Amino acid sequence: MADPTAPGPAALRRGPLDHLSGALRAATVTGPRAVALTALPCRTTTALRAAPDGPVGARLAKVLGAPLPTRCGETARTDHGTALWLGPDEWLLVAEDAAPAPLTALDEALGDAPGQIVDVSAQRTVLELRGPAARDVLEKGCAPDLHPRAFPPGRAVTTAVGQVPLILWHSAADTYRLLPRSSFAEHLAHWLTDAMGEYGLPEVD
Amino acid sequence: MTDRPARLPHGGRIDRTTTLRFTLDGRELTGHPGDTVASALLAHGPTATAPSLHRGRPRGIVGAGVEDPGTLLRIEGPCAESMLPATTVELYDGLRATTLTGRGRLDPTPDPAVYDKKYVHTDVLVVGAGPAGLAAAAAAGRAGARVLLIEDRPDTGGALLATAPGDGPEAAALTWATATRAALDAEPEVRVLTRTCAFGAYDGNYVLALQRRTDHLGAAAPAGVSRQRLWHIRARQVVLATGAHERPLVFADNDRPGVMLAHAVRAYLHRYGVLPGRRAVVATTGDSAYATAADLVAAGCTVAAVADSRPELTATAREFHDGTGVPVLTGSAVTGTSGTDRLDGVTVRPLDAAGRPTGPGTALTCDLLAVSGGWSPVVHLHSQRRGALRWDADLAAFVPGAAVDGQHLAGAVRGTYDTAGCLAEGARAGALAASAAGCAATVPPPHRPQAPAPVRPLWLIPGDGDDPAAWDTHFVDLQRDVTVADLHRAAGTGMRGAEHIKRYTTLGTGHDQGRTSGVNALGVLATLQGADSPGALGTTTYRAPYTPVAFAALAGRETGALYDPVRRTALHQGHMARGAVFEDVGQWKRPHFYPRPGEDMDAAVARECRAAREGVAFMDASTLGKIEIRGADAGEFLNRVYTNGFKKLRPGLARYGVMCGEDGMIVDDGVTLRLADDRYFMTTTTGNAAAVLDRLEEWLQTEWPELDVTCTSVTEQWATVAVVGPRSRAVVARLAPALDIGREAFPFMAVRETVLASGVPARICRISFSGELAYEINVSAWYGQAVWDQVEAAGRPEGITPYGTEAMHVLRAEKGFLIVGQDTDGTVTPLDAGMDWVVSRHKDFIGKRSLSRPDTVRPDRHHLVALIPADRRTPLPEGTQIVDRGTPLTPQDGPVPMLGHITSGYRSPALGHPFALALLAGGRDRIGDQVVAVVGDTPVPVVVSSPVLYDPEGTRRDG
């Protein structure tokens, strides 16, 4: 049988926010409290479930070129994207592009051991919120502690922003990637752009 | 300015270079930045505000902050707001307000203002920015802690702001406070929020605070910036430095305009440069009011006398008397006032040892009476956390017992009223908090408190005669007009508990929640009952919010389009382009139907149904939940969670399954595909997707950890297009030319993987929710929109049409396919639903045992049946009740036993008449019988039928 998870023609791909690219650009705030929201659609994403220790973990690490993170909030750069820790036996491998993930190699590494390697590239989408005011925007609707002491770049947590469940990944300084289920992307973009508006206005305490 | 008799020529923390214009009750008035409405009003001279709530008595301004018991305003604006204390509303140019008598009125106009929220964490939260709070924040900040300091007023400094300038110790402290604030502002990890009131304290040092961001800016408030912000604060450690409120005194006619709290008078002098009277009397039970008396003298006010309840002159009193020459009447109290609409004099009488007036009174002329009945620490946030309170007889106050775990108390909230003590306690509390939060702090030793100055509290200054029932102008709660006579009546009924008396009299239930009246009421009751002190009666329970909070602020931005998240499928833009009318299915927006020009819903749905039955139609089925399940034990696992078997299902095939709860009731259903020996692909109902995954995880993690099974949600990985109808085969053949789509090669409930003509990989299943030949095409949602368009193009020769959820419902109901949650309600077993074929006799599954309980095998359980109106015309709406023939329809005519209700009702183009699915008592035994559906008030005879009305032989399934 053909593999339904193989990539298709790039020209036929759509991201859930493609129709809002103009609105996202228009919402960009410049100045000392700058913040911008961009959509990063169609990033190859793979769900991994496996026991992190023992031979399976080692085989998966070999395929990825880096060990999987083992603690809550940790992420690890690998040859095939960044692995985000979601649970003691659960990760999300997020690539920077739409190139196919090494699904076969990962499947072989898993072998007969309990676990799963599942292509979930379209399950979520990525929104990137960047700028000095990005944390302020998120703090309008995100309960965990986002202070860099508690949530420095390189960390990711499962949480909610504005009632939208998502993975929040502090990918670089002043840069946050939000990974909601694709169906929530438009609502989340609306929530974020609405929250961004005040940072282009005169500052009020 | 000379036309402002009460505004002093100098002083105050107001900007005299700017004049603000406002109107109050239609009067055009002026003030300055830094004023409140109350201070600007007082600056215009003696003014009464709105009369009292029940008695209609003239009233004036009593306090200078949230403790004021009554000067309430309605502020006009795009959406007027009521019940705002004039003592807390900052003046802005163009403000328009009216004074209220105890009750406001909601403005029905939609509020255009923005409200938002902020979620923050901090090492140390300091509540209150008086000397203690500032010292705490500075100490914690020095230790490197993240600090949040919040202050209800516009400025930090607390009581120091109401002190006289000059070179005394208070002025030095204020200089320190100003410098400390500046230093805190410069600290990157310290945030100071003013105009922010902590109103609720919850477990785990979770504190809610409301920030008033733009009201004080008036017309200059930038549009798009939230007017108020609700702060959700999670703090490792909390320092409460919330201060204390002064209490008034309870005597005859103590509510006359011109009677003010002594400390408030001082605040008006020094914060606002307003002298609230020209000739004053000060009545006190302790030392603190002498500062007010001295400042009044210094400001040019004649102080006729100080009436001090204490029998001896204290050092403070003597120093005042020696310095000013103002007579101090020891062992005395004000027993009454005179005046028409405002104060023009008081009577002072000596008291005996029991506190009863003795001997003749002295009448003193005055237009201001500054009263101090003692101080009540602001223990609200401590008490909200169930922190204990104890009565301190030396201070005559309820003070906190031990601090709540993770909290610290500093300053007046613990009864420490001297500035040096507040600073020392604050510095220690801040260091302790930072240390407990994990920072390296140097903790100073405990402060050795000064012995407090003696006080002689007067809970009830008796009036004429001996009968408290006559003392009906001794006001205890000015906002609720509750007097000593009212409390006497309450006590006379036999009530003892403060909570009972509060509810009986409404004392403390006003806007101010008894800030000035609560302890006094206990004092009055104690006096009436012959108890020693208010401590004998206990205190009422403090609950959030400390100050009123608007619902709009609690809602924040979660209104309108942002009220609840909206979920859209990958095909949403295409549905919009095709004119879909959407319906909400949980959080999803699903196309309900696609009306063509001139079509109403019924016409569109009928057309869509006909297309699916007679030609070909397609729909977006992407919202169904999808779960990938892998493991050596996946088959065994599914055997346990579904009522029917999945272990023996061959790879490449699909099967419909039903899940029950432990109680045997249907909780979900759907088709599950077997992709490989160790891989299944489960679908769930749209609304239960998350709940089913949770359920699978729960059983795997808690009951069957030995099974090798893992689950991953892939609901949104796949976009699903259902292609339905006798001509669907031709459409799919064109779309997927590589697929052998013959009747035998691709049978019903088979799964095939292929690459579409467009190059998009796809998984195609022969699944039917309509009884017609049908395919479900699953592709990565990246390609969902493209494939939807391709299906439409491929189906154009066949006249393909999109259809929505309403047509889907009609088609499935005609076949008797139930929808979990619509035709079931948590009380329906698979057997009730007539699905005994889906219940395995050969294996165990969740809920199996419950299916043989006596109640689940009762013959008269509600069964799922179809109903057809006998006249074949009357539609049968959902929710319609069903009764037996001959049953009276109103209780007056006899009992109305209910046999069941309609769960789904539609018009059927295929059948040519309306029909319904219903849950009917003993329904399967009534097939062929007539019962009555009560549609509105009309009894409609209906015939009971098997639920499969359309193509019961299943001839259409394979095209």
JSON list of N, CA, C and O in Angstrom, two decimals, chain B residues 88 120 146 174 218 230 246 256 261 306 346 434 469 565 590 601 611 677 695 709 722 854 892:
[
{"chain": "B", "resi": 88, "resn": "THR", "atom": "N", "xyz": [-12.57, 57.69, 46.59]},
{"chain": "B", "resi": 88, "resn": "THR", "atom": "CA", "xyz": [-11.57, 56.93, 45.84]},
{"chain": "B", "resi": 88, "resn": "THR", "atom": "C", "xyz": [-11.57, 57.27, 44.35]},
{"chain": "B", "resi": 88, "resn": "THR", "atom": "O", "xyz": [-10.69, 56.79, 43.63]},
{"chain": "B", "resi": 120, "resn": "VAL", "atom": "N", "xyz": [0.80, 36.63, 36.70]},
{"chain": "B", "resi": 120, "resn": "VAL", "atom": "CA", "xyz": [2.21, 36.82, 37.05]},
{"chain": "B", "resi": 120, "resn": "VAL", "atom": "C", "xyz": [2.56, 35.98, 38.27]},
{"chain": "B", "resi": 120, "resn": "VAL", "atom": "O", "xyz": [1.70, 35.60, 39.07]},
{"chain": "B", "resi": 146, "resn": "ARG", "atom": "N", "xyz": [12.36, 38.52, 43.27]},
{"chain": "B", "resi": 146, "resn": "ARG", "atom": "CA", "xyz": [11.37, 39.18, 42.40]},
{"chain": "B", "resi": 146, "resn": "ARG", "atom": "C", "xyz": [10.26, 39.67, 43.31]},
{"chain": "B", "resi": 146, "resn": "ARG", "atom": "O", "xyz": [9.68, 38.90, 44.07]},
{"chain": "B", "resi": 174, "resn": "LEU", "atom": "N", "xyz": [8.71, 60.41, 55.28]},
{"chain": "B", "resi": 174, "resn": "LEU", "atom": "CA", "xyz": [8.12, 60.59, 53.95]},
{"chain": "B", "resi": 174, "resn": "LEU", "atom": "C", "xyz": [9.22, 60.78, 52.91]},
{"chain": "B", "resi": 174, "resn": "LEU", "atom": "O", "xyz": [9.13, 60.27, 51.79]},
{"chain": "B", "resi": 218, "resn": "GLY", "atom": "N", "xyz": [-9.16, 60.28, 32.33]},
{"chain": "B", "resi": 218, "resn": "GLY", "atom": "CA", "xyz": [-10.28, 60.96, 31.67]},
{"chain": "B", "resi": 218, "resn": "GLY", "atom": "C", "xyz": [-10.22, 60.79, 30.18]},
{"chain": "B", "resi": 218, "resn": "GLY", "atom": "O", "xyz": [-9.95, 59.70, 29.66]},
{"chain": "B", "resi": 230, "resn": "LEU", "atom": "N", "xyz": [-7.31, 42.74, 35.74]},
{"chain": "B", "resi": 230, "resn": "LEU", "atom": "CA", "xyz": [-7.37, 41.78, 36.83]},
{"chain": "B", "resi": 230, "resn": "LEU", "atom": "C", "xyz": [-6.06, 41.01, 36.88]},
{"chain": "B", "resi": 230, "resn": "LEU", "atom": "O", "xyz": [-5.69, 40.35, 35.91]},
{"chain": "B", "resi": 246, "resn": "GLU", "atom": "N", "xyz": [-9.54, 53.76, 60.73]},
{"chain": "B", "resi": 246, "resn": "GLU", "atom": "CA", "xyz": [-10.01, 54.39, 61.96]},
{"chain": "B", "resi": 246, "resn": "GLU", "atom": "C", "xyz": [-11.51, 54.12, 62.13]},
{"chain": "B", "resi": 246, "resn": "GLU", "atom": "O", "xyz": [-12.24, 54.02, 61.15]},
{"chain": "B", "resi": 256, "resn": "ARG", "atom": "N", "xyz": [-24.22, 63.55, 61.39]},
{"chain": "B", "resi": 256, "resn": "ARG", "atom": "CA", "xyz": [-24.43, 64.86, 60.76]},
{"chain": "B", "resi": 256, "resn": "ARG", "atom": "C", "xyz": [-23.24, 65.23, 59.87]},
{"chain": "B", "resi": 256, "resn": "ARG", "atom": "O", "xyz": [-22.10, 64.98, 60.22]},
{"chain": "B", "resi": 261, "resn": "LEU", "atom": "N", "xyz": [-13.87, 61.31, 60.26]},
{"chain": "B", "resi": 261, "resn": "LEU", "atom": "CA", "xyz": [-12.81, 60.58, 60.94]},
{"chain": "B", "resi": 261, "resn": "LEU", "atom": "C", "xyz": [-11.58, 61.48, 61.08]},
{"chain": "B", "resi": 261, "resn": "LEU", "atom": "O", "xyz": [-11.22, 62.21, 60.15]},
{"chain": "B", "resi": 306, "resn": "VAL", "atom": "N", "xyz": [-10.52, 69.44, 72.67]},
{"chain": "B", "resi": 306, "resn": "VAL", "atom": "CA", "xyz": [-10.40, 68.01, 72.42]},
{"chain": "B", "resi": 306, "resn": "VAL", "atom": "C", "xyz": [-11.12, 67.30, 73.54]},
{"chain": "B", "resi": 306, "resn": "VAL", "atom": "O", "xyz": [-10.83, 67.54, 74.71]},
{"chain": "B", "resi": 346, "resn": "VAL", "atom": "N", "xyz": [-21.57, 70.85, 69.10]},
{"chain": "B", "resi": 346, "resn": "VAL", "atom": "CA", "xyz": [-21.60, 69.56, 69.77]},
{"chain": "B", "resi": 346, "resn": "VAL", "atom": "C", "xyz": [-21.75, 69.79, 71.27]},
{"chain": "B", "resi": 346, "resn": "VAL", "atom": "O", "xyz": [-21.50, 70.88, 71.77]},
{"chain": "B", "resi": 434, "resn": "ALA", "atom": "N", "xyz": [11.88, 37.04, 51.55]},
{"chain": "B", "resi": 434, "resn": "ALA", "atom": "CA", "xyz": [12.86, 36.77, 50.50]},
{"chain": "B", "resi": 434, "resn": "ALA", "atom": "C", "xyz": [13.66, 35.52, 50.85]},
{"chain": "B", "resi": 434, "resn": "ALA", "atom": "O", "xyz": [13.93, 34.67, 49.99]},
{"chain": "B", "resi": 469, "resn": "ALA", "atom": "N", "xyz": [-33.51, 51.35, 73.13]},
{"chain": "B", "resi": 469, "resn": "ALA", "atom": "CA", "xyz": [-34.49, 51.31, 72.04]},
{"chain": "B", "resi": 469, "resn": "ALA", "atom": "C", "xyz": [-34.78, 52.72, 71.53]},
{"chain": "B", "resi": 469, "resn": "ALA", "atom": "O", "xyz": [-35.25, 52.90, 70.40]},
{"chain": "B", "resi": 565, "resn": "PRO", "atom": "N", "xyz": [-12.99, 29.69, 22.80]},
{"chain": "B", "resi": 565, "resn": "PRO", "atom": "CA", "xyz": [-12.26, 29.37, 21.57]},
{"chain": "B", "resi": 565, "resn": "PRO", "atom": "C", "xyz": [-13.18, 28.77, 20.51]},
{"chain": "B", "resi": 565, "resn": "PRO", "atom": "O", "xyz": [-14.11, 28.03, 20.81]},
{"chain": "B", "resi": 590, "resn": "ARG", "atom": "N", "xyz": [-19.11, 23.98, 12.29]},
{"chain": "B", "resi": 590, "resn": "ARG", "atom": "CA", "xyz": [-19.30, 23.02, 11.21]},
{"chain": "B", "resi": 590, "resn": "ARG", "atom": "C", "xyz": [-20.34, 23.57, 10.25]},
{"chain": "B", "resi": 590, "resn": "ARG", "atom": "O", "xyz": [-21.33, 24.18, 10.68]},
{"chain": "B", "resi": 601, "resn": "MET", "atom": "N", "xyz": [-33.49, 27.06, 4.87]},
{"chain": "B", "resi": 601, "resn": "MET", "atom": "CA", "xyz": [-32.79, 25.89, 5.41]},
{"chain": "B", "resi": 601, "resn": "MET", "atom": "C", "xyz": [-33.47, 24.59, 4.97]},
{"chain": "B", "resi": 601, "resn": "MET", "atom": "O", "xyz": [-32.79, 23.65, 4.54]},
{"chain": "B", "resi": 611, "resn": "ALA", "atom": "N", "xyz": [-29.42, 14.81, -3.09]},
{"chain": "B", "resi": 611, "resn": "ALA", "atom": "CA", "xyz": [-28.17, 14.59, -3.82]},
{"chain": "B", "resi": 611, "resn": "ALA", "atom": "C", "xyz": [-27.45, 13.36, -3.29]},
{"chain": "B", "resi": 611, "resn": "ALA", "atom": "O", "xyz": [-26.94, 12.54, -4.06]},
{"chain": "B", "resi": 677, "resn": "ASP", "atom": "N", "xyz": [-0.99, -5.31, 12.26]},
{"chain": "B", "resi": 677, "resn": "ASP", "atom": "CA", "xyz": [-1.24, -6.19, 13.40]},
{"chain": "B", "resi": 677, "resn": "ASP", "atom": "C", "xyz": [-1.22, -5.41, 14.71]},
{"chain": "B", "resi": 677, "resn": "ASP", "atom": "O", "xyz": [-2.02, -5.67, 15.60]},
{"chain": "B", "resi": 695, "resn": "ARG", "atom": "N", "xyz": [-10.04, 8.75, 28.64]},
{"chain": "B", "resi": 695, "resn": "ARG", "atom": "CA", "xyz": [-10.57, 7.49, 29.16]},
{"chain": "B", "resi": 695, "resn": "ARG", "atom": "C", "xyz": [-9.62, 6.33, 28.83]},
{"chain": "B", "resi": 695, "resn": "ARG", "atom": "O", "xyz": [-9.31, 5.49, 29.68]},
{"chain": "B", "resi": 709, "resn": "VAL", "atom": "N", "xyz": [0.40, -0.94, 25.03]},
{"chain": "B", "resi": 709, "resn": "VAL", "atom": "CA", "xyz": [-0.48, -0.11, 24.19]},
{"chain": "B", "resi": 709, "resn": "VAL", "atom": "C", "xyz": [-0.09, 1.35, 24.41]},
{"chain": "B", "resi": 709, "resn": "VAL", "atom": "O", "xyz": [0.08, 1.77, 25.56]},
{"chain": "B", "resi": 722, "resn": "ALA", "atom": "N", "xyz": [-16.05, 13.13, 3.18]},
{"chain": "B", "resi": 722, "resn": "ALA", "atom": "CA", "xyz": [-16.95, 12.01, 2.88]},
{"chain": "B", "resi": 722, "resn": "ALA", "atom": "C", "xyz": [-17.58, 12.25, 1.52]},
{"chain": "B", "resi": 722, "resn": "ALA", "atom": "O", "xyz": [-18.09, 13.35, 1.25]},
{"chain": "B", "resi": 854, "resn": "PRO", "atom": "N", "xyz": [-30.52, -6.07, 37.36]},
{"chain": "B", "resi": 854, "resn": "PRO", "atom": "CA", "xyz": [-31.99, -6.17, 37.21]},
{"chain": "B", "resi": 854, "resn": "PRO", "atom": "C", "xyz": [-32.58, -4.95, 36.50]},
{"chain": "B", "resi": 854, "resn": "PRO", "atom": "O", "xyz": [-33.48, -5.08, 35.68]},
{"chain": "B", "resi": 892, "resn": "GLN", "atom": "N", "xyz": [-54.50, 18.78, 35.86]},
{"chain": "B", "resi": 892, "resn": "GLN", "atom": "CA", "xyz": [-55.82, 18.98, 36.44]},
{"chain": "B", "resi": 892, "resn": "GLN", "atom": "C", "xyz": [-56.75, 17.83, 36.08]},
{"chain": "B", "resi": 892, "resn": "GLN", "atom": "O", "xyz": [-57.68, 17.48, 36.81]}
]
